[in-house]
Amino acid sequence: MSDTAIYVLVLTVYMLLLVGIGVLTSRRMRNSEDFYLGGRSVGPWVTSLSFVAAYFSSVVIIGGGAFGYRFGMSTLWIGASNVLIGIALVWMVLGRRIRLFTERLGTMTVPGFLAERFKAKEARVFAAFVIALFLIIYNVSILKGMGHAFEGLMGIPYIWAVLLSGVIIILYVSLGGYLAVVWTGFFQAWVMGLGLILLTFAALRAVGGLTEANVALRTMSPGLVNTPGEWGWAGMISYAMIVSFGVWGMPQLMVRFYSIKSVSVLRVGTVVATIGGSMAVLPFLNGAIARVLHPELATADLAIPTLTKAVLSPWGGAVFLAGVIAAGMSTFASVLIITSGAVVRDVVQKGLGRELSERQTVRYSRWVSALVGVVSLAIALRPPALVLVLTAFSWAAIASTCLWPMLFGLYWKRATRWGVLASMGCGLAAALIWIGIGSPFGLHGFIPGIVISLVAMVAVSLVTERLPDEHLDRVWGDG
Amino acid sequence: MGPFQTPWLTFFAWIVIGGSILLAIAWSVFGF
């Protein structure tokens, strides 16, 4: 078989499996809670591995490899912060309360939780707009990453790659809703892990082992093995924060805790998610190894594709490509259904007050998911310059808006309606203004965004009236 | 210099990953 035939065969089987999951899960669709939360019935393995799959996109694999290639072994810290702050602590600190509070408040979305928890209708529409706008921009960057991965690893033209992967995702998300998203995510996490482990073993064998890689890097430049090395503390820490602590405000990841069957899912789920999420360190390691094996690449983004072709057989390369595509598709699907929920639940039904029956809601949700997917796809085919600039900040904008309101909503009874509105407005404004003036000191806009958002949350809450005790008792389950 | 000719401050990243997994296991066994 020729290399191309092997790649096409592996990918065709893979895409058919995904659509099959979409068809199977579409049979259990009775109401909107089924569409958006899988009827709150998801178990530990599917929840934890689909969390990991939604967290890491193709951008992380190719881009993480590029960071490893440029800065060397100190980038392992990004993987370590992902595992500790972005997974283990999130599951321990947020999981239980998100599940219990959202059920008591009867909400299915992040804007819905903020509105009901703080009795703030304005928070719902504001958060839904920020989430929908910046998640569509995030989706464009995910699709773009997949398109370039297809192009780099397989030679499929960018446009066809984007169309093919986009259409498949839109199909299974509109059909199967949340259950299709988490089941395909579960399956894709295994493919991602397999691809990354294959590449890592082959790369380590090619370079002669981890010790050899470190020795070779040090002879090139000591900054490639030291921490923070060539990167510097400010850049390294602010990047680690956005990609790890940012998770605490990301609706497509928080929703995994809404949908668990019961709190006891967290017991096994936390361990599985932390172990599965450890794969986050591998792209950085492989990027650093690529620096040893191929020191003269034109751009760092070529590190992973070049390494793959050099150390893996066509079958191994096809599996790795499937892993990269799996990373992108699972993230795109998770984001797509959240965007649809923000539009249908938070803007149309609650914001504009449109009365929809459960059957109508499911139908609307399917069409809106398809529409949002098609819009993301259309933008990704020829992204305008502004969208490309904003993709680097989509996490910063959403986290600056949602992170503290979520955390304080779960842990601080004194947080008030005005506190949360000030926190959301000031946080988003601070992040966007910082980005607008060109990110001074090389500091990511996420940092000023969450600092200002935190100050506004606490200061405004302390000078405004607290929420009634009976409401708080109901949320905390004391009543 | 730590294992595998890795400077300790860089090697500590591997320890944090292993530590996170142990922390998750300890939490689910004792803290849950």
XYZ file of C-alpha atoms in Angstrom:
511
model
C 0.000 0.000 0.000
C 1.204 3.512 -0.697
C 1.604 5.945 2.192
C -1.365 8.017 1.059
C -3.599 4.942 0.829
C -2.692 3.979 4.413
C -3.503 7.481 5.668
C -6.814 7.579 3.781
C -7.815 4.118 5.054
C -7.069 4.919 8.712
C -8.884 8.253 8.529
C -11.946 6.913 6.706
C -12.496 4.172 9.296
C -12.017 6.765 12.007
C -14.502 9.299 10.599
C -17.122 6.584 10.060
C -16.799 5.551 13.711
C -17.430 9.138 14.814
C -20.558 9.523 12.706
C -21.725 6.123 13.988
C -21.479 7.415 17.572
C -23.530 10.456 16.509
C -26.284 8.264 15.067
C -26.353 5.935 18.096
C -26.559 8.743 20.656
C -29.259 10.610 18.700
C -31.772 7.943 19.712
C -31.823 9.049 23.347
C -32.886 12.615 22.708
C -36.105 13.571 24.440
C -35.543 17.034 25.908
C -33.088 19.904 26.149
C -31.303 18.439 29.185
C -30.568 15.386 27.030
C -29.183 17.599 24.266
C -27.002 19.829 26.458
C -26.054 17.587 29.406
C -26.758 14.034 28.275
C -29.531 13.926 30.882
C -26.905 14.358 33.659
C -26.077 10.666 33.397
C -22.404 10.537 32.404
C -20.004 8.229 34.266
C -16.394 8.660 35.454
C -14.404 7.301 32.503
C -16.309 9.143 29.785
C -16.400 12.362 31.824
C -12.702 12.392 32.659
C -11.285 11.388 29.291
C -13.663 13.637 27.348
C -12.531 16.466 29.687
C -8.933 15.805 28.624
C -9.931 15.592 24.946
C -11.825 18.899 25.152
C -8.919 20.552 26.987
C -6.168 19.761 24.458
C -6.652 20.675 20.796
C -4.377 20.146 17.787
C -2.988 23.599 18.518
C -1.584 22.226 21.786
C 0.155 19.320 20.047
C 1.640 21.228 17.100
C 2.071 24.500 19.048
C 3.374 22.734 22.163
C 5.934 21.023 19.960
C 6.888 24.421 18.557
C 7.407 25.804 22.084
C 9.557 22.796 22.993
C 11.572 23.296 19.818
C 12.176 26.993 20.509
C 12.728 26.984 24.279
C 13.786 23.426 25.110
C 13.093 21.389 28.224
C 11.845 24.245 30.446
C 8.562 23.963 28.504
C 7.910 20.697 30.375
C 6.633 23.053 33.076
C 3.680 23.986 30.862
C 2.654 20.329 30.782
C 3.187 20.054 34.549
C 1.025 23.115 35.271
C -1.679 21.717 32.945
C -1.788 18.508 34.970
C -1.695 20.053 38.456
C -3.652 23.317 38.078
C -5.672 22.610 34.930
C -6.845 19.118 35.879
C -6.147 17.706 39.376
C -7.024 20.834 41.386
C -9.997 21.763 39.175
C -11.552 18.353 39.737
C -10.970 18.479 43.487
C -12.043 22.076 44.079
C -14.855 22.731 41.590
C -16.373 19.363 40.636
C -18.620 18.605 43.605
C -20.074 22.076 44.069
C -20.716 22.650 40.366
C -22.722 19.424 40.218
C -24.741 20.117 43.370
C -25.300 23.868 42.922
C -26.329 23.706 39.263
C -28.857 20.989 40.007
C -30.366 22.959 42.910
C -30.534 26.062 40.719
C -31.831 24.081 37.736
C -29.334 25.480 35.222
C -27.587 23.839 32.295
C -25.101 26.533 31.227
C -22.409 28.739 32.767
C -24.326 31.990 32.042
C -27.397 30.289 33.525
C -25.541 29.435 36.729
C -24.257 33.005 37.125
C -27.730 34.458 36.529
C -29.503 32.176 39.003
C -26.778 32.124 41.649
C -26.460 35.925 41.778
C -30.042 36.754 40.788
C -28.562 38.776 37.931
C -30.370 38.525 34.603
C -27.819 40.885 33.036
C -25.023 38.417 33.836
C -26.704 35.763 31.706
C -26.878 37.771 28.509
C -23.460 39.400 28.991
C -21.707 36.086 29.684
C -23.566 34.353 26.846
C -22.444 37.011 24.354
C -18.811 36.913 25.485
C -18.817 33.100 25.433
C -20.502 32.816 22.022
C -18.282 35.448 20.377
C -14.938 34.262 21.722
C -15.723 30.564 21.447
C -16.489 31.009 17.744
C -13.090 32.707 17.419
C -11.529 29.831 19.406
C -13.267 27.377 17.082
C -11.756 29.081 14.048
C -8.284 28.606 15.520
C -8.980 24.920 16.271
C -10.159 24.282 12.705
C -7.183 26.175 11.362
C -4.850 24.026 13.466
C -6.448 20.855 12.123
C -6.259 22.114 8.546
C -2.540 22.829 8.866
C -1.930 19.459 10.545
C -3.632 17.641 7.662
C -1.632 19.716 5.216
C 1.691 19.219 6.997
C 1.347 15.505 7.681
C -0.651 14.305 4.699
C -0.459 16.905 1.968
C -4.248 17.349 1.784
C -4.985 20.960 0.739
C -5.961 23.172 3.695
C -9.454 23.960 2.392
C -10.418 20.296 1.928
C -9.009 19.370 5.315
C -11.037 22.075 7.070
C -14.208 21.179 5.172
C -13.874 17.439 5.795
C -13.203 17.620 9.531
C -15.693 20.462 10.077
C -18.581 18.726 8.330
C -18.046 15.452 10.228
C -18.107 17.256 13.586
C -21.184 19.323 12.737
C -22.931 16.110 11.719
C -22.324 14.186 14.936
C -22.873 17.134 17.282
C -26.212 18.107 15.708
C -27.344 14.486 15.697
C -26.239 13.260 19.093
C -25.832 16.434 21.162
C -23.842 16.255 24.393
C -23.675 12.457 24.568
C -22.140 12.345 21.091
C -19.636 15.013 22.192
C -18.503 13.128 25.305
C -18.498 9.644 23.766
C -16.511 10.773 20.722
C -14.292 12.727 23.140
C -13.700 9.594 25.234
C -12.750 7.652 22.119
C -10.578 10.492 20.806
C -8.637 10.799 24.068
C -7.401 7.216 23.562
C -6.379 7.990 19.969
C -4.551 11.150 21.114
C -2.746 9.258 23.872
C -1.791 6.396 21.560
C -0.465 8.762 18.874
C 1.581 10.811 21.350
C 3.037 7.745 23.095
C 4.000 6.171 19.740
C 5.757 9.361 18.665
C 7.526 9.752 22.026
C 8.928 6.208 22.024
C 10.089 6.532 18.421
C 11.624 9.968 19.044
C 13.442 8.831 22.207
C 14.789 5.818 20.337
C 15.989 8.019 17.473
C 17.793 10.428 19.798
C 19.223 7.685 22.037
C 17.206 8.393 25.180
C 16.349 11.292 27.470
C 19.899 11.628 28.825
C 21.311 11.889 25.296
C 18.698 14.505 24.377
C 19.585 16.632 27.412
C 23.339 16.376 26.782
C 22.895 17.300 23.111
C 20.656 20.256 23.977
C 23.124 21.562 26.572
C 25.958 21.539 24.054
C 23.754 23.620 21.729
C 22.866 26.067 24.521
C 22.509 25.622 28.305
C 19.298 27.679 28.065
C 17.638 24.737 26.308
C 17.771 22.525 29.415
C 17.625 25.052 32.269
C 14.463 26.553 33.782
C 13.360 29.178 32.805
C 16.247 29.066 30.319
C 15.758 30.917 27.074
C 12.133 31.667 27.849
C 12.424 33.868 30.961
C 10.163 33.784 34.007
C 7.536 36.346 32.901
C 6.737 34.688 29.600
C 6.817 31.184 31.022
C 4.669 31.823 34.093
C 2.057 33.954 32.335
C 1.729 31.337 29.580
C 1.460 28.521 32.135
C -1.245 30.468 33.985
C -3.440 31.125 30.959
C -3.364 27.516 29.767
C -3.826 26.014 33.255
C -5.667 28.431 35.530
C -7.701 29.614 32.527
C -9.468 26.239 32.637
C -11.274 27.371 35.810
C -13.368 29.768 33.715
C -13.876 27.728 30.536
C -17.519 26.718 29.997
C -16.734 23.799 27.655
C -14.716 22.197 30.483
C -16.889 23.222 33.461
C -19.908 21.604 31.800
C -18.301 18.189 32.353
C -19.117 18.622 36.051
C -22.725 19.635 35.327
C -23.369 16.379 33.518
C -21.979 13.747 35.895
C -24.373 11.077 37.117
C -23.612 11.825 40.773
C -20.877 13.361 42.897
C -19.276 9.944 43.390
C -18.220 10.018 39.710
C -15.513 12.464 40.827
C -13.797 9.810 42.900
C -12.498 7.723 39.997
C -12.792 10.557 37.478
C -10.217 12.761 39.197
C -7.564 10.048 39.044
C -8.326 9.068 35.433
C -8.361 12.697 34.254
C -5.036 13.455 35.963
C -3.315 10.378 34.526
C -4.843 10.927 31.061
C -3.966 14.616 31.150
C -0.302 13.787 31.751
C -0.043 13.356 27.978
C 0.062 17.174 27.898
C 3.792 17.071 28.603
C 4.629 14.903 25.570
C 4.316 17.505 22.758
C 6.834 19.732 24.590
C 9.256 16.832 25.099
C 9.000 15.827 21.433
C 9.530 19.430 20.339
C 12.750 19.568 22.373
C 13.906 16.256 20.854
C 13.126 17.609 17.366
C 15.530 20.469 18.141
C 18.317 17.884 18.548
C 17.440 15.820 15.472
C 16.465 18.691 13.136
C 18.124 21.897 14.376
C 17.718 23.832 11.108
C 13.942 23.986 10.533
C 12.485 27.061 8.822
C 9.805 27.538 11.503
C 9.233 25.897 14.878
C 5.735 24.845 13.761
C 7.392 22.268 11.516
C 8.966 20.512 14.530
C 6.258 17.885 15.110
C 5.387 17.179 11.431
C 9.098 16.824 10.557
C 9.798 14.598 13.561
C 6.776 12.409 12.740
C 7.935 11.803 9.180
C 11.489 11.109 10.343
C 10.851 8.611 13.155
C 7.483 6.928 12.441
C 6.482 4.405 9.755
C 3.534 5.303 7.478
C 1.198 3.320 9.768
C 2.605 5.047 12.848
C 2.341 8.394 11.085
C -1.289 7.698 10.183
C -2.105 6.869 13.817
C -0.319 10.009 15.009
C -2.184 12.147 12.466
C -5.446 10.575 13.670
C -4.392 11.600 17.206
C -3.750 15.204 16.174
C -7.070 15.356 14.328
C -8.812 13.724 17.319
C -7.444 16.449 19.579
C -8.856 19.138 17.308
C -12.219 17.520 16.619
C -13.024 16.756 20.253
C -12.269 20.329 21.305
C -14.244 21.786 18.391
C -17.256 19.589 19.203
C -17.174 20.526 22.908
C -16.993 24.221 22.102
C -19.692 23.961 19.431
C -22.343 22.579 21.776
C -21.538 25.201 24.440
C -21.892 27.988 21.887
C -25.214 26.545 20.780
C -26.371 26.427 24.415
C -25.378 30.058 24.984
C -27.414 31.132 21.950
C -30.495 28.925 22.382
C -30.819 28.664 26.182
C -29.357 31.924 27.407
C -30.083 34.428 24.657
C -33.215 33.175 22.859
C -35.123 31.380 25.617
C -34.147 33.250 28.779
C -32.819 36.552 27.423
C -35.474 37.252 24.789
C -38.131 35.253 26.639
C -39.120 33.036 23.699
C -41.373 30.201 24.856
C -40.243 26.924 23.305
C -41.516 23.424 24.001
C -38.909 20.767 24.821
C -39.226 19.262 21.343
C -38.806 22.676 19.742
C -35.772 23.386 21.931
C -34.056 20.207 20.776
C -34.831 21.048 17.151
C -33.606 24.651 17.518
C -30.476 23.436 19.308
C -29.639 21.042 16.496
C -30.012 23.749 13.859
C -28.129 26.367 15.873
C -25.267 23.888 16.449
C -25.097 23.299 12.703
C -25.301 27.034 11.982
C -22.551 27.984 14.468
C -20.406 25.179 13.039
C -20.903 26.393 9.478
C -20.092 29.993 10.477
C -16.850 28.857 12.184
C -16.031 26.785 9.119
C -16.657 29.669 6.719
C -14.433 32.020 8.749
C -11.693 29.369 9.037
C -11.500 28.956 5.253
C -10.253 32.540 4.918
C -9.777 34.043 8.374
C -9.644 37.873 8.515
C -6.519 39.304 10.157
C -8.434 40.572 13.203
C -9.840 37.101 13.944
C -6.343 35.626 13.776
C -5.056 38.194 16.269
C -7.970 37.510 18.609
C -7.567 33.718 18.583
C -4.576 34.032 20.917
C -6.812 35.831 23.408
C -10.080 33.907 23.243
C -9.256 32.035 26.464
C -8.146 35.262 28.153
C -11.403 37.054 27.309
C -13.655 34.224 28.507
C -11.616 33.460 31.629
C -11.436 37.156 32.594
C -15.231 37.252 32.366
C -16.239 33.930 33.929
C -13.442 32.647 36.182
C -13.942 34.562 39.437
C -17.749 34.705 39.181
C -17.756 30.879 38.939
C -15.263 30.338 41.772
C -16.777 32.931 44.124
C -20.259 31.748 43.196
C -19.293 28.315 44.497
C -17.332 29.368 47.586
C -18.208 32.882 48.818
C -21.645 33.605 50.226
C -20.840 37.316 50.522
C -20.419 37.741 46.733
C -23.176 40.010 45.409
C -25.049 40.713 42.204
C -23.156 43.971 41.625
C -19.862 42.321 42.544
C -20.287 39.732 39.817
C -21.385 42.279 37.204
C -18.409 44.537 38.034
C -16.056 41.561 37.947
C -17.252 40.440 34.507
C -17.289 43.899 32.927
C -13.979 45.132 34.379
C -12.185 41.820 33.795
C -13.122 41.656 30.124
C -12.351 45.359 29.605
C -8.956 45.059 31.332
C -7.939 42.035 29.244
C -9.028 43.629 25.961
C -7.444 47.030 26.729
C -4.160 45.337 27.715
C -4.189 43.416 24.434
C -5.158 46.608 22.557
C -2.121 48.533 23.843
C 0.149 45.705 22.682
C 0.583 43.486 25.783
C 3.265 45.537 27.644
C 6.175 43.723 29.415
C 5.453 40.606 27.328
C 2.688 39.825 29.811
C -0.366 37.966 28.494
C -3.681 39.893 28.677
C -5.063 37.104 30.854
C -3.036 38.335 33.852
C -4.367 41.938 34.068
C -7.807 40.539 33.176
C -8.018 38.196 36.159
C -6.296 40.600 38.574
C -8.745 43.447 37.828
C -11.659 41.017 37.754
C -10.691 39.694 41.217
C -10.310 43.168 42.728
C -13.668 44.289 41.296
C -15.392 41.138 42.555
C -14.233 41.544 46.155
C -14.340 45.346 46.444
C -17.788 45.833 44.903
C -19.274 42.850 46.760
C -18.149 44.231 50.116
C -19.884 47.593 49.598
C -23.132 46.243 48.139
C -26.021 44.372 49.687
C -25.573 40.635 50.207
C -28.030 38.145 48.748
C -30.889 36.951 50.997
C -29.976 34.120 53.387
C -32.835 31.891 52.261
C -31.513 31.977 48.676
C -27.976 31.133 49.820
C -29.240 28.336 52.072
C -31.090 26.808 49.142
C -27.997 26.931 46.909
C -25.730 25.515 49.614
C -28.333 22.884 50.496
C -28.656 24.096 54.100
C -32.328 24.999 53.838
C 22.164 17.963 38.208
C 19.195 15.627 38.487
C 18.485 12.294 36.764
C 18.936 11.975 32.968
C 21.379 14.915 32.992
C 18.409 17.229 33.675
C 18.952 20.334 35.842
C 16.981 19.912 39.086
C 14.698 22.884 38.480
C 13.669 21.383 35.132
C 13.454 17.835 36.492
C 11.071 19.116 39.149
C 8.424 19.456 36.390
C 8.386 15.644 36.080
C 8.051 15.385 39.867
C 5.058 17.775 39.783
C 3.326 15.544 37.216
C 3.933 12.402 39.277
C 2.944 14.291 42.415
C -0.338 15.434 40.846
C -1.273 11.833 40.095
C -0.401 10.752 43.654
C -2.366 13.724 45.016
C -5.420 12.727 42.954
C -5.183 9.135 44.200
C -4.746 10.262 47.823
C -7.728 12.629 47.509
C -9.992 9.949 46.091
C -8.971 7.425 48.756
C -8.759 9.651 51.851
C -10.224 13.060 51.073
C -13.382 12.193 49.225
